[in-house]
Every structure is written in C-alpha cells, then in structure tokens.
C-alpha cells in the first residue's frame, strides 16, 4: 500500500531546495518507525515521491508526497507517527491511504493555485487584471530544459483575481504546459507598465482533473 | 508577512530586511535554523542566555561535535538556554552590514548583543578574524576593555584556548580543558553575579576563581628587549598564577547528546557522531590533540549502545561515525562494530570509522563497515622514512602501511589517501624522496593482488601539509621552515610524486606560516589580528578570502616580525606565553621528548607502561599503574 501525505512547507523553510527537502523527509520517515520501503542496491534509500517540486523560495500550504509502505498501517496511526517525526516547520496536515495501483500523484497533476502577497498594490489593480485577461494571446518566453521558448501563456491561466494586496491565481502545472507564477507576474506587470514589486508567492493547492472542473489532487 | 513560527526577536524592520537579504545570498539555507531537534526555549522563562558561536560558516559549524555536546548540556538546564550563531559567508556579512541587520541566532533570530554570554569555540587559529567579525556584526565592541556591564560576557574554549594569549585582548574569560566539565560552573557564576547586580569586573573576578578559567584582564605580561616574554603575573588576588585544565574523569557519566539538530542543507560531516574515546596514548610528537586531550578515557559499551540507539531514533541519520583520535585503540572496537552493524542492518544505517591508525586497522572492521556503504580509505604515515617517523614518534612502519593497504585493496578499495607533513624537525631531501618511494610501493601493492581480486582504477592521493609547531607538544620550541624552503621542498616533492596512478596535493605555505605565528603568539599578536581584520581579513581559512599581503602589512603596522614567531627556535629557558597553563603534561616531559626526537629514539605507547608525562599527579590516568618498560622495546612490539 501507499500513503499520500499532505504537508505544509512553511515560509521559514522556503529557501530549502527540493533535494534537501527530500532528504529531510527521508530522515523523518526513518525517525518515524513506520514500515517504510527502501530502494535496492549498494546505497539503499527511503522510497518516496513528491507530486511536484517546489521552487526554491516558495512555501507550500498543501504539498503532497507519496510513501510506499512494506506493511499496512491505518491512516490514524500513520499520521500520529509521522507527525512526531516531522520538524515544526514541515507539519503533516492529512494523510490518505491508497492501494498500490493508485496512479502516482505526479501523473494526475494538472494545475496549482498560488497566492502572491504584495506589500501594496494600486487601488485599481483589479481593472488592470481584467484588461490583462481580455487579451486573446499573451506571448511570453518560457525557460525549458531545451532553452528559452516563446509561447502563449493565456490558455494556461485559469484564474487570476485580486483581493486587497493579494493576487490569487490558478495556473497549468503539468509536463505539457507549465506556467510558473513568476512568469505570469513578470508578464502582468510588464502589461501594467509597472516595475514588479516584491511579493511572497505561496503554492496553496495542487490540482488534478481538467479545467474548469479542477479537484484537489489528494482527493482524486 | 509572518515568516517564522514562534516569535521572532529581530525587530520588524530588521526581519523584513533579513528576508530580502535571504533572496540575494548564496545558500540561504545556512541562515534559517528551524532544524529537527533544534531547541527553541522561551526567553522569558530562563535566567541566562548563551550564544554558542562557531567562527566559521554553518556547514562547518554544524559538523563540529563540541558544539553539539555543549548545546545539549546548556539546554538541559531549566534556568538557561543555548542558541547557535555561525559566521555568515562574505556575501551575507556584507549585506547585513549594508542593510543594518545584526548577527542573529539560528533559533530565535535574536541579535548577538542580547545574550548574557557569548561563547566562541576555538578550533583553528585561522578562524580568529571571524571572531572579531562576528562580534562586530553582533553590535558588540571587539576589545574586552571597551565592553561595559551592558554587554554580554564573551568567553571562549576549545583546543586553541590552550594558548589564549593572541585572543586575550578580545575575550573576557577562557575555559581551559574539557568544556562539559566547566560550563555549568561558569554559567552559575555569571547567573549569580547578574542576580546580585555585580559589575562585569567582579563577575570576572569570581570566574577567575573557578578551576580551569583564565581571565586575561587579571594578568600582566612584560617583555625583554629582544621581544621575548620576561614575566607573566596575576595583577589581582582572585587570579591564580597557574591555570589548570579541566578534565572529565568519567566519560561514560559525562553529558552527551542523545539528540542533535539535523540540518536541511548538506554540511561537511552530515551524520551522527559517537565519540567512543577521548585522548590518545600514542605520543606522536607533533600532535597537539594527543597531548591536550590526555588522559585516555573510553566510553563504556553500554553507554555507547544506549547513545547510538537514541541518536538513531532522534535523528534518522543514515550514517553513524565512531569518533576519537585513534579509534583502533578502543578496547572493544570489534565487539562494538559488530553489535552496531547487527542492530542497524535492517534500518540501513552504515557505520564509518575515521581516524584509524595504520598499524591496527582490523581487517574485519574494514569489511564490516563497508557492508552497507563503502567510503574512501585515508591513512597517515606522516613522514617518508623510518628515521623521520621515529623522530616524530609515529610508531608505524613501512610493513604496517603495506599490510594495511594490501588488506584494503583485497577488501575492494581502490583509492587510498596518504597524509604527510613536510617541514618536520630534522627533515632532509631523503625524507621527501621517501614519500615518493612509499607512494610507489603502495601502487605496487595494488598490482601485487591477483587481477580478479582488484577493484578497477587504483588511485593513490598523497597530501602534504606544512608542519606547524604547536604549544604543549615536544616541538613547541622548534622553528618552522621558511616559506622559501617550503616552496623548494614542494617543488622537489612534486617531482618525486610524478608517478602513474599517484596524485599530489599540497597546502598553502603562507597560511601555515601565519598559523604558526598565531599558534605560538603572545598578547601582542592580538593587535595584529585586529589590524588585519580592520584591513578586511576574515574567513582566512577560505582560499578565496585569504589575503596574505594584508596580514604582512598588519604585522608591519604593529612593529612585529612574523619570523620571530614562526621561524625562531626557542631556548628551553625562554618563558613561553602559554606556560602559565597546566595542561597536565609537564614541560620536563616535553623537553625529554624533544631530546629523544633529536636522537631519533622512540617512546612507546603508554598503555604498555607509564612514560611519566605529568598526568600521574592528577590521578586521572588509567595507565599510571602500568610499570614503566625497563628495556627499550623493539619497534614491532610497540606497534602491537
């Protein structure tokens, strides 16, 4: 069986890179006393999979990792044991047990919600956002493994809204089409003719399913 | 925006600034804290706050065992807390100064000047400018005389505290010897002093009465015309003429952490450490640790296994390293290793053994420890010929070395690192050639294996550091080779090691020269350190930041000559700056050993008979009862 673990990566840990986070989780699992599975080979390591790596500098409210187990454990016991083993800035929010055939969370991932908290946004910024979204095409340059690629990010923006000084957004996040919040913000502020102010960007929720009927990934 | 769980202690503006700095620096994970097992206590519920400062960056600091022991020990107290503070890397230090963010602790992000006690660990001389940099970034005046009652009391300990004089102008009190033995008394005295409203000077007077504590302000140093020390005397009745080092008598009963912070970012030694033994009986004449950490004390098997289990459960580390100066000398090593391997096989925890001597590497231990994971093998013959190895009393032979590497090659190793020193007393070109010969013989030992037994790709790395004479060793009177001589020797050695499958690594001779100046420096060296720091020297242990010319300029500005400190052989009559410290080993013993070195005579391991090093007077050494050997033993007997 496998356990899906929903956890938070708090702002204090936002500078921890993906590999460091993975090592921290592996050590937490070793501390937990849970019947974890190890890889074969000369340097065995604890098996686990993250739904999606978080960019360095970004906290995550409901991140997901999948932990294969050697023996069955009930959700309640698992949550109790993993919570004791996790540092205060990586709290476990919920767990869900699934059977081995359940698709990997990474395979079902299609999008994610983010918030960007600014110190101050102009009062009429909601109008700017509406005008931005009315564009048929939003050309941008995307960084990919094979270099810089021009693309249209408009179809990857599923939601963009302002409330006070916070911008919330739902953006595509899958192998075929990914729009990072960073790219969206650059594009938006360029459109607004403003210098991009500092903001704390947080990933709020990973999503599965198709637009407009996205579902929290852990519920799929 | 709230970035930190729990209350943050920098003010709001400083905190916002800090968050922006973290966006701009390399490796921001060094500055965030919040690790598993980090101890976060309530500042309002303790009497005394202690900042444990490591004068180097986080990745080095977090690899240091002493900090983990004392952090644990202080935090066991209900009335005190200990938080960690590390030296920021250059980019961070510059930005902090520019944006006016003070140096802060990892746990509560509290500025350094808010602590009651600021304690530095002195592990190597070339970290001393970092101490000034950290005090300054922490908004604390660097000179002790400039700090009034409102500032923290600045203390220091560790191996370099055995010659505290170069740092005397900056530190209020030094702890000499085993920190876990004196720390609680030091905190008690400072806590009581603060409660009674005593002045800093009176608290320091009370500290001076604690055995093992040295308060430099209570002593005066005077100099002869030739620059040597003429007298060193207390100027206050509270100060003892001789400061005696502290010794933990029973290591099994001593405090040892059963839980340690587990860093998120990778550090130099990212594993749990089990200190199995303290001290070494071998008596290598160049080795300061071997003299300072006497007597040898072993931790009991029961205690070690208990600690191992607790550490494994609390950290989740995948590797455990058994630590001591000479792990092969630990009485129950094979039993300990097999028990640990048995316990942790299922949990996939590997056991590693650094600090093995060539002459007692147990083949079985080699094979046991690599069942889970194979690591590189490092051996330290230290010198190239038997003559020179006898001079330094490194009781190993060429046969020992060849046997050890042959065993290793047979067990599946293919790369071996050999450590040597150059510039040892009496060294000649023949000794350097000897290093080349040894390397050749090691490679030959590999090819002597049957082909099917060899692991491909033999590589022998020879690393030669420059000898630095250290206080409290038989070579404390010796001259260091000049930089020019070292360069000539390095060039020669490069030729001798131009061989197939052999790799040569050498050390920066400029750094070693400065290390020698500071290691045997007097109080006046403090001004050189200050001047060098003022001119921008810091992080001197890092190649990219080391500014030799600035250091030379600092010596000149202070009217002091580096050659006087590094290149001068001291006569036995000379009053040495560290002579007021009683480190256990007597000056008579050191002189005797130095004379034996000159004669090329070896001194056997004191497990085989007491050599009368001086510790017998304290009744703390288990081997004093062993009768001295009447006849000079054959070398082979010594090695066994």
PDB file of C-alpha atoms in Angstrom, chain B residues 391-603:
ATOM      1  CA  UNK B 391      61.842  11.397  15.231  1.00  0.00           C
ATOM      2  CA  UNK B 392      58.141  12.280  15.412  1.00  0.00           C
ATOM      3  CA  UNK B 393      57.373   9.075  17.339  1.00  0.00           C
ATOM      4  CA  UNK B 394      54.812   7.932  14.806  1.00  0.00           C
ATOM      5  CA  UNK B 395      55.277   4.300  15.666  1.00  0.00           C
ATOM      6  CA  UNK B 396      54.325   2.840  12.309  1.00  0.00           C
ATOM      7  CA  UNK B 397      56.500   1.038   9.825  1.00  0.00           C
ATOM      8  CA  UNK B 398      56.503   0.615   6.091  1.00  0.00           C
ATOM      9  CA  UNK B 399      55.375  -3.002   6.601  1.00  0.00           C
ATOM     10  CA  UNK B 400      52.369  -1.748   8.601  1.00  0.00           C
ATOM     11  CA  UNK B 401      51.417   0.563   5.763  1.00  0.00           C
ATOM     12  CA  UNK B 402      51.820  -2.016   3.027  1.00  0.00           C
ATOM     13  CA  UNK B 403      49.899  -4.582   5.036  1.00  0.00           C
ATOM     14  CA  UNK B 404      47.069  -2.089   5.651  1.00  0.00           C
ATOM     15  CA  UNK B 405      46.743  -1.031   2.002  1.00  0.00           C
ATOM     16  CA  UNK B 406      47.026  -4.628   0.784  1.00  0.00           C
ATOM     17  CA  UNK B 407      44.158  -5.584   3.088  1.00  0.00           C
ATOM     18  CA  UNK B 408      42.178  -2.617   1.843  1.00  0.00           C
ATOM     19  CA  UNK B 409      42.802  -3.425  -1.815  1.00  0.00           C
ATOM     20  CA  UNK B 410      41.804  -7.006  -1.156  1.00  0.00           C
ATOM     21  CA  UNK B 411      38.593  -5.858   0.538  1.00  0.00           C
ATOM     22  CA  UNK B 412      37.586  -3.882  -2.521  1.00  0.00           C
ATOM     23  CA  UNK B 413      39.087  -0.442  -2.088  1.00  0.00           C
ATOM     24  CA  UNK B 414      40.925   1.049  -5.000  1.00  0.00           C
ATOM     25  CA  UNK B 415      41.602   4.584  -3.870  1.00  0.00           C
ATOM     26  CA  UNK B 416      43.770   5.401  -0.888  1.00  0.00           C
ATOM     27  CA  UNK B 417      44.696   8.785   0.566  1.00  0.00           C
ATOM     28  CA  UNK B 418      48.035   9.186   2.338  1.00  0.00           C
ATOM     29  CA  UNK B 419      48.685  12.135   4.641  1.00  0.00           C
ATOM     30  CA  UNK B 420      52.174  13.502   5.117  1.00  0.00           C
ATOM     31  CA  UNK B 421      53.728  16.524   6.743  1.00  0.00           C
ATOM     32  CA  UNK B 422      56.637  18.447   5.330  1.00  0.00           C
ATOM     33  CA  UNK B 423      58.996  20.661   7.270  1.00  0.00           C
ATOM     34  CA  UNK B 424      59.192  18.364  10.301  1.00  0.00           C
ATOM     35  CA  UNK B 425      62.264  18.908  12.518  1.00  0.00           C
ATOM     36  CA  UNK B 426      65.423  17.294  11.028  1.00  0.00           C
ATOM     37  CA  UNK B 427      63.761  16.657   7.642  1.00  0.00           C
ATOM     38  CA  UNK B 428      66.098  16.203   4.661  1.00  0.00           C
ATOM     39  CA  UNK B 429      65.646  15.585   0.956  1.00  0.00           C
ATOM     40  CA  UNK B 430      65.940  11.862   1.645  1.00  0.00           C
ATOM     41  CA  UNK B 431      62.732  12.033   3.701  1.00  0.00           C
ATOM     42  CA  UNK B 432      60.907  13.698   0.817  1.00  0.00           C
ATOM     43  CA  UNK B 433      62.184  11.044  -1.569  1.00  0.00           C
ATOM     44  CA  UNK B 434      60.864   8.552   0.947  1.00  0.00           C
ATOM     45  CA  UNK B 435      57.339   9.882   0.374  1.00  0.00           C
ATOM     46  CA  UNK B 436      57.754   9.179  -3.342  1.00  0.00           C
ATOM     47  CA  UNK B 437      59.030   5.687  -2.569  1.00  0.00           C
ATOM     48  CA  UNK B 438      56.114   4.927  -0.270  1.00  0.00           C
ATOM     49  CA  UNK B 439      53.600   6.017  -2.911  1.00  0.00           C
ATOM     50  CA  UNK B 440      55.311   3.753  -5.441  1.00  0.00           C
ATOM     51  CA  UNK B 441      55.199   0.802  -3.046  1.00  0.00           C
ATOM     52  CA  UNK B 442      51.510   1.333  -2.354  1.00  0.00           C
ATOM     53  CA  UNK B 443      50.712   1.254  -6.078  1.00  0.00           C
ATOM     54  CA  UNK B 444      52.890  -1.857  -6.363  1.00  0.00           C
ATOM     55  CA  UNK B 445      50.903  -3.483  -3.544  1.00  0.00           C
ATOM     56  CA  UNK B 446      47.774  -2.993  -5.618  1.00  0.00           C
ATOM     57  CA  UNK B 447      49.280  -4.683  -8.674  1.00  0.00           C
ATOM     58  CA  UNK B 448      50.560  -7.492  -6.462  1.00  0.00           C
ATOM     59  CA  UNK B 449      46.923  -8.534  -5.981  1.00  0.00           C
ATOM     60  CA  UNK B 450      45.641 -11.220  -8.323  1.00  0.00           C
ATOM     61  CA  UNK B 451      43.857  -9.469 -11.183  1.00  0.00           C
ATOM     62  CA  UNK B 452      40.414 -10.881 -10.376  1.00  0.00           C
ATOM     63  CA  UNK B 453      40.610  -9.519  -6.824  1.00  0.00           C
ATOM     64  CA  UNK B 454      41.361  -5.921  -7.812  1.00  0.00           C
ATOM     65  CA  UNK B 455      38.715  -3.226  -7.975  1.00  0.00           C
ATOM     66  CA  UNK B 456      39.468  -1.158 -11.056  1.00  0.00           C
ATOM     67  CA  UNK B 457      41.095   2.258 -11.068  1.00  0.00           C
ATOM     68  CA  UNK B 458      43.800   2.422  -8.430  1.00  0.00           C
ATOM     69  CA  UNK B 459      44.487   5.965  -7.231  1.00  0.00           C
ATOM     70  CA  UNK B 460      46.903   6.970  -4.502  1.00  0.00           C
ATOM     71  CA  UNK B 461      46.494  10.556  -3.355  1.00  0.00           C
ATOM     72  CA  UNK B 462      49.404  11.970  -1.368  1.00  0.00           C
ATOM     73  CA  UNK B 463      48.601  15.063   0.596  1.00  0.00           C
ATOM     74  CA  UNK B 464      51.421  17.002   2.243  1.00  0.00           C
ATOM     75  CA  UNK B 465      50.657  19.718   4.748  1.00  0.00           C
ATOM     76  CA  UNK B 466      53.214  22.114   6.177  1.00  0.00           C
ATOM     77  CA  UNK B 467      54.278  21.361   9.732  1.00  0.00           C
ATOM     78  CA  UNK B 468      53.144  23.949  12.280  1.00  0.00           C
ATOM     79  CA  UNK B 469      54.814  23.676  15.718  1.00  0.00           C
ATOM     80  CA  UNK B 470      52.152  23.855  18.433  1.00  0.00           C
ATOM     81  CA  UNK B 471      52.164  24.674  22.159  1.00  0.00           C
ATOM     82  CA  UNK B 472      52.231  21.754  24.611  1.00  0.00           C
ATOM     83  CA  UNK B 473      53.973  19.450  22.150  1.00  0.00           C
ATOM     84  CA  UNK B 474      57.615  18.342  22.300  1.00  0.00           C
ATOM     85  CA  UNK B 475      58.142  20.505  19.191  1.00  0.00           C
ATOM     86  CA  UNK B 476      56.813  23.684  20.831  1.00  0.00           C
ATOM     87  CA  UNK B 477      60.350  25.107  20.809  1.00  0.00           C
ATOM     88  CA  UNK B 478      61.063  24.218  17.156  1.00  0.00           C
ATOM     89  CA  UNK B 479      61.480  26.546  14.185  1.00  0.00           C
ATOM     90  CA  UNK B 480      59.117  26.269  11.257  1.00  0.00           C
ATOM     91  CA  UNK B 481      60.574  26.009   7.743  1.00  0.00           C
ATOM     92  CA  UNK B 482      60.603  29.346   5.936  1.00  0.00           C
ATOM     93  CA  UNK B 483      58.183  29.879   3.086  1.00  0.00           C
ATOM     94  CA  UNK B 484      61.100  29.723   0.622  1.00  0.00           C
ATOM     95  CA  UNK B 485      62.276  26.363   1.977  1.00  0.00           C
ATOM     96  CA  UNK B 486      58.726  25.035   1.871  1.00  0.00           C
ATOM     97  CA  UNK B 487      58.404  26.083  -1.773  1.00  0.00           C
ATOM     98  CA  UNK B 488      61.656  24.310  -2.652  1.00  0.00           C
ATOM     99  CA  UNK B 489      60.534  21.181  -0.836  1.00  0.00           C
ATOM    100  CA  UNK B 490      57.135  21.261  -2.522  1.00  0.00           C
ATOM    101  CA  UNK B 491      58.807  21.514  -5.931  1.00  0.00           C
ATOM    102  CA  UNK B 492      61.057  18.552  -5.090  1.00  0.00           C
ATOM    103  CA  UNK B 493      58.140  16.516  -3.815  1.00  0.00           C
ATOM    104  CA  UNK B 494      56.170  17.279  -6.962  1.00  0.00           C
ATOM    105  CA  UNK B 495      58.987  15.632  -8.917  1.00  0.00           C
ATOM    106  CA  UNK B 496      59.170  12.613  -6.602  1.00  0.00           C
ATOM    107  CA  UNK B 497      55.428  12.075  -6.894  1.00  0.00           C
ATOM    108  CA  UNK B 498      55.261  12.370 -10.667  1.00  0.00           C
ATOM    109  CA  UNK B 499      54.182   8.759 -10.973  1.00  0.00           C
ATOM    110  CA  UNK B 500      51.445   6.783 -12.634  1.00  0.00           C
ATOM    111  CA  UNK B 501      48.285   6.466 -10.509  1.00  0.00           C
ATOM    112  CA  UNK B 502      49.623   8.946  -7.952  1.00  0.00           C
ATOM    113  CA  UNK B 503      48.124  12.316  -7.241  1.00  0.00           C
ATOM    114  CA  UNK B 504      49.821  15.057  -5.180  1.00  0.00           C
ATOM    115  CA  UNK B 505      48.041  17.699  -3.120  1.00  0.00           C
ATOM    116  CA  UNK B 506      49.891  20.342  -1.168  1.00  0.00           C
ATOM    117  CA  UNK B 507      48.957  23.086   1.234  1.00  0.00           C
ATOM    118  CA  UNK B 508      49.231  26.837   1.054  1.00  0.00           C
ATOM    119  CA  UNK B 509      52.507  27.625   2.818  1.00  0.00           C
ATOM    120  CA  UNK B 510      51.543  31.238   3.556  1.00  0.00           C
ATOM    121  CA  UNK B 511      48.584  30.098   5.588  1.00  0.00           C
ATOM    122  CA  UNK B 512      50.725  27.647   7.575  1.00  0.00           C
ATOM    123  CA  UNK B 513      53.230  30.381   8.384  1.00  0.00           C
ATOM    124  CA  UNK B 514      50.514  32.623   9.811  1.00  0.00           C
ATOM    125  CA  UNK B 515      49.056  29.683  11.671  1.00  0.00           C
ATOM    126  CA  UNK B 516      52.465  29.170  13.272  1.00  0.00           C
ATOM    127  CA  UNK B 517      52.672  32.862  14.269  1.00  0.00           C
ATOM    128  CA  UNK B 518      49.273  32.795  15.946  1.00  0.00           C
ATOM    129  CA  UNK B 519      49.582  29.314  17.469  1.00  0.00           C
ATOM    130  CA  UNK B 520      52.667  30.334  19.447  1.00  0.00           C
ATOM    131  CA  UNK B 521      51.830  34.016  19.637  1.00  0.00           C
ATOM    132  CA  UNK B 522      51.769  36.262  22.673  1.00  0.00           C
ATOM    133  CA  UNK B 523      49.359  39.044  23.618  1.00  0.00           C
ATOM    134  CA  UNK B 524      50.786  41.423  21.067  1.00  0.00           C
ATOM    135  CA  UNK B 525      49.563  39.156  18.248  1.00  0.00           C
ATOM    136  CA  UNK B 526      46.063  40.272  19.277  1.00  0.00           C
ATOM    137  CA  UNK B 527      46.757  43.680  17.785  1.00  0.00           C
ATOM    138  CA  UNK B 528      47.938  42.050  14.554  1.00  0.00           C
ATOM    139  CA  UNK B 529      44.680  40.092  14.364  1.00  0.00           C
ATOM    140  CA  UNK B 530      42.723  43.296  14.991  1.00  0.00           C
ATOM    141  CA  UNK B 531      44.700  45.256  12.396  1.00  0.00           C
ATOM    142  CA  UNK B 532      44.363  42.505   9.790  1.00  0.00           C
ATOM    143  CA  UNK B 533      40.614  42.318  10.433  1.00  0.00           C
ATOM    144  CA  UNK B 534      40.327  46.107  10.153  1.00  0.00           C
ATOM    145  CA  UNK B 535      42.014  45.846   6.745  1.00  0.00           C
ATOM    146  CA  UNK B 536      39.378  43.359   5.582  1.00  0.00           C
ATOM    147  CA  UNK B 537      40.803  39.975   6.593  1.00  0.00           C
ATOM    148  CA  UNK B 538      38.170  37.425   7.504  1.00  0.00           C
ATOM    149  CA  UNK B 539      37.346  33.852   6.504  1.00  0.00           C
ATOM    150  CA  UNK B 540      41.124  33.328   6.233  1.00  0.00           C
ATOM    151  CA  UNK B 541      40.670  29.566   6.105  1.00  0.00           C
ATOM    152  CA  UNK B 542      38.903  30.007   2.757  1.00  0.00           C
ATOM    153  CA  UNK B 543      41.331  30.232  -0.166  1.00  0.00           C
ATOM    154  CA  UNK B 544      39.273  32.835  -1.980  1.00  0.00           C
ATOM    155  CA  UNK B 545      39.248  35.184   1.006  1.00  0.00           C
ATOM    156  CA  UNK B 546      42.780  34.739   2.345  1.00  0.00           C
ATOM    157  CA  UNK B 547      44.810  37.951   1.991  1.00  0.00           C
ATOM    158  CA  UNK B 548      48.423  37.203   2.890  1.00  0.00           C
ATOM    159  CA  UNK B 549      49.712  40.656   1.942  1.00  0.00           C
ATOM    160  CA  UNK B 550      47.234  42.307   4.322  1.00  0.00           C
ATOM    161  CA  UNK B 551      48.440  40.099   7.141  1.00  0.00           C
ATOM    162  CA  UNK B 552      52.077  41.020   6.458  1.00  0.00           C
ATOM    163  CA  UNK B 553      51.043  44.667   6.416  1.00  0.00           C
ATOM    164  CA  UNK B 554      49.309  44.183   9.765  1.00  0.00           C
ATOM    165  CA  UNK B 555      52.495  42.740  11.298  1.00  0.00           C
ATOM    166  CA  UNK B 556      54.424  45.724   9.991  1.00  0.00           C
ATOM    167  CA  UNK B 557      51.922  48.229  11.361  1.00  0.00           C
ATOM    168  CA  UNK B 558      52.185  46.559  14.770  1.00  0.00           C
ATOM    169  CA  UNK B 559      56.016  46.548  14.578  1.00  0.00           C
ATOM    170  CA  UNK B 560      56.166  42.798  14.928  1.00  0.00           C
ATOM    171  CA  UNK B 561      58.098  40.310  12.827  1.00  0.00           C
ATOM    172  CA  UNK B 562      56.398  37.079  11.691  1.00  0.00           C
ATOM    173  CA  UNK B 563      59.804  35.380  11.578  1.00  0.00           C
ATOM    174  CA  UNK B 564      60.212  35.965  15.326  1.00  0.00           C
ATOM    175  CA  UNK B 565      57.095  33.885  15.948  1.00  0.00           C
ATOM    176  CA  UNK B 566      57.299  31.265  13.169  1.00  0.00           C
ATOM    177  CA  UNK B 567      60.945  30.700  12.276  1.00  0.00           C
ATOM    178  CA  UNK B 568      62.698  31.088  15.626  1.00  0.00           C
ATOM    179  CA  UNK B 569      63.821  28.112  17.660  1.00  0.00           C
ATOM    180  CA  UNK B 570      63.143  28.876  21.343  1.00  0.00           C
ATOM    181  CA  UNK B 571      65.697  28.013  24.014  1.00  0.00           C
ATOM    182  CA  UNK B 572      64.366  25.884  26.898  1.00  0.00           C
ATOM    183  CA  UNK B 573      64.940  28.776  29.309  1.00  0.00           C
ATOM    184  CA  UNK B 574      62.559  31.080  27.474  1.00  0.00           C
ATOM    185  CA  UNK B 575      59.285  31.894  29.236  1.00  0.00           C
ATOM    186  CA  UNK B 576      56.610  30.718  26.818  1.00  0.00           C
ATOM    187  CA  UNK B 577      53.348  32.710  26.577  1.00  0.00           C
ATOM    188  CA  UNK B 578      51.252  29.628  27.409  1.00  0.00           C
ATOM    189  CA  UNK B 579      53.450  28.385  30.242  1.00  0.00           C
ATOM    190  CA  UNK B 580      51.073  29.631  32.959  1.00  0.00           C
ATOM    191  CA  UNK B 581      48.613  26.941  31.844  1.00  0.00           C
ATOM    192  CA  UNK B 582      48.901  23.491  33.334  1.00  0.00           C
ATOM    193  CA  UNK B 583      47.747  21.160  30.587  1.00  0.00           C
ATOM    194  CA  UNK B 584      48.670  18.052  32.573  1.00  0.00           C
ATOM    195  CA  UNK B 585      51.722  17.145  30.503  1.00  0.00           C
ATOM    196  CA  UNK B 586      54.766  18.710  32.171  1.00  0.00           C
ATOM    197  CA  UNK B 587      57.370  20.923  30.500  1.00  0.00           C
ATOM    198  CA  UNK B 588      60.008  18.406  31.698  1.00  0.00           C
ATOM    199  CA  UNK B 589      58.291  15.604  29.815  1.00  0.00           C
ATOM    200  CA  UNK B 590      58.053  17.754  26.675  1.00  0.00           C
ATOM    201  CA  UNK B 591      61.759  18.610  26.907  1.00  0.00           C
ATOM    202  CA  UNK B 592      62.636  14.955  27.399  1.00  0.00           C
ATOM    203  CA  UNK B 593      60.594  14.014  24.350  1.00  0.00           C
ATOM    204  CA  UNK B 594      62.169  16.772  22.287  1.00  0.00           C
ATOM    205  CA  UNK B 595      65.639  15.488  23.171  1.00  0.00           C
ATOM    206  CA  UNK B 596      64.623  11.937  22.295  1.00  0.00           C
ATOM    207  CA  UNK B 597      63.333  13.245  18.967  1.00  0.00           C
ATOM    208  CA  UNK B 598      66.702  14.766  18.197  1.00  0.00           C
ATOM    209  CA  UNK B 599      68.299  11.403  18.973  1.00  0.00           C
ATOM    210  CA  UNK B 600      65.733   9.565  16.832  1.00  0.00           C
ATOM    211  CA  UNK B 601      64.629   7.491  19.825  1.00  0.00           C
ATOM    212  CA  UNK B 602      61.054   6.344  20.104  1.00  0.00           C
ATOM    213  CA  UNK B 603      58.807   6.401  23.170  1.00  0.00           C
TER     214      UNK B 603
END
